[in-house]
Short mmCIF file of C-alpha atoms and ligand atoms in Angstrom, two decimals:
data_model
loop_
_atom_site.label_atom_id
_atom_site.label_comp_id
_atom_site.label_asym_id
_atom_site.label_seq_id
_atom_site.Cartn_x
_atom_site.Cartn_y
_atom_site.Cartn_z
CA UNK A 1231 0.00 0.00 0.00
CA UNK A 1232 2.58 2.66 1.35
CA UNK A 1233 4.73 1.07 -1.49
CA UNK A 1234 2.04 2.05 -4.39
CA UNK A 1235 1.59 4.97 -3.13
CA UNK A 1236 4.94 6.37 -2.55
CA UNK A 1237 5.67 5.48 -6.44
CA UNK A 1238 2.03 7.05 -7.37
CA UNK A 1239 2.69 10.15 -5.57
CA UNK A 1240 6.07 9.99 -7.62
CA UNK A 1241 4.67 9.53 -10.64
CA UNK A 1242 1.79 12.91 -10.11
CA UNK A 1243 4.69 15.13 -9.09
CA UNK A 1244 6.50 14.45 -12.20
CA UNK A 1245 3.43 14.65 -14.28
CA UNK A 1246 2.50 17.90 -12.50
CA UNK A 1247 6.12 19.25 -13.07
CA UNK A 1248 5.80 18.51 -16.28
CA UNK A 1249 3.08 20.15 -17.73
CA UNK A 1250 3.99 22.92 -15.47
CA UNK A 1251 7.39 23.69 -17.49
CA UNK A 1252 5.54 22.48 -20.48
CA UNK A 1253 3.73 25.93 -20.63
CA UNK A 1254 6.32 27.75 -18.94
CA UNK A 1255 5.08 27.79 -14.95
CA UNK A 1256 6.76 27.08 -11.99
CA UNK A 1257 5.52 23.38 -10.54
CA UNK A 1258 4.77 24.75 -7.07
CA UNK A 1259 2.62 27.16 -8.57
CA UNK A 1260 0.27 24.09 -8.55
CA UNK A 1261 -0.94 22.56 -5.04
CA UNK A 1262 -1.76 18.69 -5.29
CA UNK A 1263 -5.11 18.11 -3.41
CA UNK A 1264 -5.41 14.37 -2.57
CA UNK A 1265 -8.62 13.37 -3.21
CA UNK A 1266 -9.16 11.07 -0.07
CA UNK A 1267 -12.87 10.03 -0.01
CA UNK A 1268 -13.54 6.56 0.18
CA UNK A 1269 -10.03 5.80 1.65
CA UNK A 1270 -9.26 5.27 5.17
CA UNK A 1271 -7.65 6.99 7.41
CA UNK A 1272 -4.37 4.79 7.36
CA UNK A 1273 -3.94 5.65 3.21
CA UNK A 1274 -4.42 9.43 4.28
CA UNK A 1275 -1.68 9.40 7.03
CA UNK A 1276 0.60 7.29 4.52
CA UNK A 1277 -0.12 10.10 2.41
CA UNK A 1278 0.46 12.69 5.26
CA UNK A 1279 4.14 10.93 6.00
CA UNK A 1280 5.21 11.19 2.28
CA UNK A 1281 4.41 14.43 2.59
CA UNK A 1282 1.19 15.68 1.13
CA UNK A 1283 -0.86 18.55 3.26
CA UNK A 1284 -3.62 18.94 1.48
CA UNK A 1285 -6.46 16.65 1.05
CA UNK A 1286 -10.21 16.93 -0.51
CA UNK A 1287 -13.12 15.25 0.59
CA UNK A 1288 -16.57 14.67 -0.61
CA UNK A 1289 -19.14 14.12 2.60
CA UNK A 1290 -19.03 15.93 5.72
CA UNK A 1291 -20.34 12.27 7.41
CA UNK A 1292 -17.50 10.88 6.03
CA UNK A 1293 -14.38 13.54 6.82
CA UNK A 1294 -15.45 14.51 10.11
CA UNK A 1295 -13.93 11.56 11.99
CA UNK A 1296 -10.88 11.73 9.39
CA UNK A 1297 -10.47 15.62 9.93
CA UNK A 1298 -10.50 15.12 13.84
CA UNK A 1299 -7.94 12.24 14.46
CA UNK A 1300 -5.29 13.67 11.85
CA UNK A 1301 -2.54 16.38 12.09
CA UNK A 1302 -4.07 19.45 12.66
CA UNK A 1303 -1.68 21.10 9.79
CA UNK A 1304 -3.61 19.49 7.02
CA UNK A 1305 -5.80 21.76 4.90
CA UNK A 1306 -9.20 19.93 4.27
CA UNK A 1307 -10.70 20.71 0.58
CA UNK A 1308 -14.44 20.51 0.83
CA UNK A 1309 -14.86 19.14 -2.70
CA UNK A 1310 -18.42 17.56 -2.75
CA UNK A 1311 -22.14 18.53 -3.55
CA UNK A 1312 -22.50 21.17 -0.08
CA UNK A 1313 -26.30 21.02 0.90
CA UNK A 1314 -27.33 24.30 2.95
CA UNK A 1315 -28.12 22.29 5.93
CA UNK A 1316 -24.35 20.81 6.53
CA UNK A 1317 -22.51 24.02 5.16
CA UNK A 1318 -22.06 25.33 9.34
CA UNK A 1319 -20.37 22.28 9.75
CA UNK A 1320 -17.99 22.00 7.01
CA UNK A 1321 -17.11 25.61 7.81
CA UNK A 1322 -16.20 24.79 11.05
CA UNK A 1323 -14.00 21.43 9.69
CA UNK A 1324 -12.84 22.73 6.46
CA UNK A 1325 -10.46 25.24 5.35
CA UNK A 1326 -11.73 25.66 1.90
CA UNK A 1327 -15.23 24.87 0.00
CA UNK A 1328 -14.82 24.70 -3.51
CA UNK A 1329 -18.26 24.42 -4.31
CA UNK A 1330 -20.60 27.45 -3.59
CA UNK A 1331 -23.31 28.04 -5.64
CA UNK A 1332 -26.19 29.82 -3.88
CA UNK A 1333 -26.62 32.32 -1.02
CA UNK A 1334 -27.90 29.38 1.35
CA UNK A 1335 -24.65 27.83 1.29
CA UNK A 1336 -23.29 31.50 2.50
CA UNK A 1337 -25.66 31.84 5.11
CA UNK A 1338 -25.06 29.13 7.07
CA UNK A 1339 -20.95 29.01 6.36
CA UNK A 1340 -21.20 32.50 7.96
CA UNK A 1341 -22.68 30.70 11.23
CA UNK A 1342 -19.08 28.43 11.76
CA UNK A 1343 -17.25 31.14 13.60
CA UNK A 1344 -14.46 31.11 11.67
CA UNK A 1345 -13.56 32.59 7.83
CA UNK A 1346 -12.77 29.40 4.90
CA UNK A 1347 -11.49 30.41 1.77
CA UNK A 1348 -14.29 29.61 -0.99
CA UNK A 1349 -14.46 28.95 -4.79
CA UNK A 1350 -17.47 29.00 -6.90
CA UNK A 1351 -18.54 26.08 -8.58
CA UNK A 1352 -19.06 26.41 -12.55
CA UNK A 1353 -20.99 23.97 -14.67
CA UNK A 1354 -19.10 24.64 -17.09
CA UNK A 1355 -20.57 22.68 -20.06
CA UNK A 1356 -24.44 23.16 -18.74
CA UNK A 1357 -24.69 19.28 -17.99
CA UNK A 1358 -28.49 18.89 -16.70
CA UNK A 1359 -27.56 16.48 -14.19
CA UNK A 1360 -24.28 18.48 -12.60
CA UNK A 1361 -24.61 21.09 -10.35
CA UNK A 1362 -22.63 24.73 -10.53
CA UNK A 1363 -23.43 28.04 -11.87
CA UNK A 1364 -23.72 28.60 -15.57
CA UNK A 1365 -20.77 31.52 -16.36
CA UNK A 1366 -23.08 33.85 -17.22
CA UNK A 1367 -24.24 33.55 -13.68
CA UNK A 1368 -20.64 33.87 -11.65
CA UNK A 1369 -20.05 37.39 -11.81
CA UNK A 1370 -23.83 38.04 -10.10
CA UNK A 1371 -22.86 35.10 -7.79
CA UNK A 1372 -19.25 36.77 -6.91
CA UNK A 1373 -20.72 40.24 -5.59
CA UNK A 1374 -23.03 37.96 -3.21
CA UNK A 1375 -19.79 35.80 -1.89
CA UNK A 1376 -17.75 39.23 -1.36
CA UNK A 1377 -20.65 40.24 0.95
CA UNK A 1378 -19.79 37.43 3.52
CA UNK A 1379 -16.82 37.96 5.45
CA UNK A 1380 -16.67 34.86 6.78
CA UNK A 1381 -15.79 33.24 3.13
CA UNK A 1382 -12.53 34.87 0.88
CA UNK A 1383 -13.63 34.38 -2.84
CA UNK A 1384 -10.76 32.98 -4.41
CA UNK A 1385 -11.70 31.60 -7.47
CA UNK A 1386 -13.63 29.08 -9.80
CA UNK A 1387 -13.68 25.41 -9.68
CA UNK A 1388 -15.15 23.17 -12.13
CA UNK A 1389 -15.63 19.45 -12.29
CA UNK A 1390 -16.71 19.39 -16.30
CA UNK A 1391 -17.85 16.86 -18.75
CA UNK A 1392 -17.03 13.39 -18.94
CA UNK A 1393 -14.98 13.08 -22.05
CA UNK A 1394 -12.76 10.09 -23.96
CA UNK A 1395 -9.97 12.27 -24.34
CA UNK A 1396 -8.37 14.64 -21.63
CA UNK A 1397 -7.21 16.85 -24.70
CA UNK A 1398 -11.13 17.53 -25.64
CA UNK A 1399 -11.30 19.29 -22.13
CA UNK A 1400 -8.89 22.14 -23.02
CA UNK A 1401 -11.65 24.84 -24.21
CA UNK A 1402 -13.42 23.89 -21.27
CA UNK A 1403 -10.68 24.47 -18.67
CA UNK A 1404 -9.69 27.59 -21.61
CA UNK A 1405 -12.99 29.36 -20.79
CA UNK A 1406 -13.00 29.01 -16.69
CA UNK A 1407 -9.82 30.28 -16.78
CA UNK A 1408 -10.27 33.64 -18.60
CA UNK A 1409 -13.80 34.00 -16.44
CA UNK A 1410 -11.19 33.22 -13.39
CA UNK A 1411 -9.71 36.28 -14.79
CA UNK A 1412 -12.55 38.39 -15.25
CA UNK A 1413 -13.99 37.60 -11.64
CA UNK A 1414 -10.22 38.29 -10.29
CA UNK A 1415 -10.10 34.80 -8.91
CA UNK A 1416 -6.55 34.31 -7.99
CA UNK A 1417 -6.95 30.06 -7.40
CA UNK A 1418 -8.56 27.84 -10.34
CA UNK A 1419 -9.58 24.39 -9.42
CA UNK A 1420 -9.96 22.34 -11.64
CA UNK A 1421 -8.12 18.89 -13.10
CA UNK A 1422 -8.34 15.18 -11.72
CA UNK A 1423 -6.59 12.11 -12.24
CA UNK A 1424 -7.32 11.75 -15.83
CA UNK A 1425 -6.58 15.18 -17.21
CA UNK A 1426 -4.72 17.24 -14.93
CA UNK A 1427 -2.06 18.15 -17.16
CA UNK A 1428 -4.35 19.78 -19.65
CA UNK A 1429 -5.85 21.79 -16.59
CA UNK A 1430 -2.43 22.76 -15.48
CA UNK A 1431 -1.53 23.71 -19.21
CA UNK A 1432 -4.67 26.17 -18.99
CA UNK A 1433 -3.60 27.99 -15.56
CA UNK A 1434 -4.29 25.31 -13.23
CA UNK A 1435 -3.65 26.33 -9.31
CA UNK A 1436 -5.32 23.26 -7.85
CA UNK A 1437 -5.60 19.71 -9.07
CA UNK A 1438 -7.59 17.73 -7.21
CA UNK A 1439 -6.15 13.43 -8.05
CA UNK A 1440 -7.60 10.64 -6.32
CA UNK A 1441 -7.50 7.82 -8.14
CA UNK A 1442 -4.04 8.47 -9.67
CA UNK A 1443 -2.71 8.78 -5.86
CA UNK A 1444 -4.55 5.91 -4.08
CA UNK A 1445 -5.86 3.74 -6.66
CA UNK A 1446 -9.41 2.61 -7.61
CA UNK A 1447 -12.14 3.57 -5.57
C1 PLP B 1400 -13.66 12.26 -6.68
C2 PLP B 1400 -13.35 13.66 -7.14
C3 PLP B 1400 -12.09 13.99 -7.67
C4 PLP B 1400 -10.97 12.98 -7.88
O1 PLP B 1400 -11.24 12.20 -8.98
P1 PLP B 1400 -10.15 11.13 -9.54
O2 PLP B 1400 -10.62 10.85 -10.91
O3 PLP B 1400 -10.21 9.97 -8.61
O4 PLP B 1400 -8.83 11.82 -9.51
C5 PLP B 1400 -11.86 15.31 -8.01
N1 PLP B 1400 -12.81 16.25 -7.87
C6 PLP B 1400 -14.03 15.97 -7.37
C7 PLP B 1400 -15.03 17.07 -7.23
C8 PLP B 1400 -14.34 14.67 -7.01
O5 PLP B 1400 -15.57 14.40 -6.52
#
């Protein structure tokens, strides 16, 4: 286990350094969030020993017991659908939610009594079934998230289409990226296991790789 994953981490870092210098950007321009759902807490400390801070999970249910018997110098990615309802308690367990969408979600994040950095969610090919904010919406959406103190907008996050070939994401990833730009976003979060080089060609700042890191969920 520790084995596989020390020479999977290996292999991520030199992907990720690659397609960094590819397009001309420094490699620790781009943090590696470990996408730990599903895995115990064993894989995550593993993880935690080989070096890796930063880790993304999908259900508060889930990451709470994770969250409170690891190092306390981990940043926990709140990477999953957030209902209004658990959103005070990921805000008091996470340090960043990368998927706001609506003003409910802001209300009750402003009730955990402490500030998480926050990125919008985009749907960024209008999938019926996905959740996120058309772009046209995100610049309506960003005034709201500036109002709450509590969350520091820092950029856009997508998940995007299912697709054959990681290349056919580019224009995808190409268009978050310049409405990053146009929102002033400052982090873009977008990449997994499958196409994170293309993200991190198109301005990547935070890849979020499960599979590629801990193997087959
Ligand atoms: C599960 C998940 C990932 C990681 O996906 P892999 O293909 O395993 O790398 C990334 N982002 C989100 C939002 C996820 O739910």
């Amino acid at each position: 286990m520790t084995a596989n994953l020390a020479l999977n981490l290996r292999a991520v870092q030199d992907r990720i350094a690659r397609a960094a210098e590819a397009s001309g950007r420094d490699p620790a321009s781009v943090t590696l969030v470990a996408v730990s759902k599903t895995y115990p807490v064993d894989a995550i400390r593993a993880a935690y020993d080989l070096g890796l801070r930063h880790f993304g999970e999908s259900r508060l249910q889930e990451a709470q017991p994770k969250i409170e018997i690891l190092p306390g110098d981990i940043q926990w990615h709140f990477i999953g659908h957030l209902q209004s309802n658990k959103a005070k308690r990921v805000g008091q367990f996470f340090d960043v939610v990368h998927t706001l969408h609506n003003e409910g979600q802001l209300r009750e994040l402003a009730k955990a009594g402490r500030q998480v950095d926050g990125l919008i969610e985009v749907n960024i090919a209008e999938e019926s079934q996905k959740s996120g904010l058309p772009l046209a919406d995100v610049a309506a959406f960003r005034k709201i998230v500036l109002d709450y103190a509590q969350v520091r907008f820092r950029g856009l996050m997508t998940i995007g289409p299912a697709v054959e070939n990681a290349e056919q994401m580019r224009p995808y990833f190409r268009s978050l990226r310049e409405a990053n730009q146009a929102a002033g976003g400052s982090w873009l979060s977008m990449g997994m296991s499958h196409d994170f080089e293309v993200a991190i060609q198109e301005g990547s700042t935070h890849v979020r790789v499960g599979t590629a890191l801990f193997g087959a969920r």
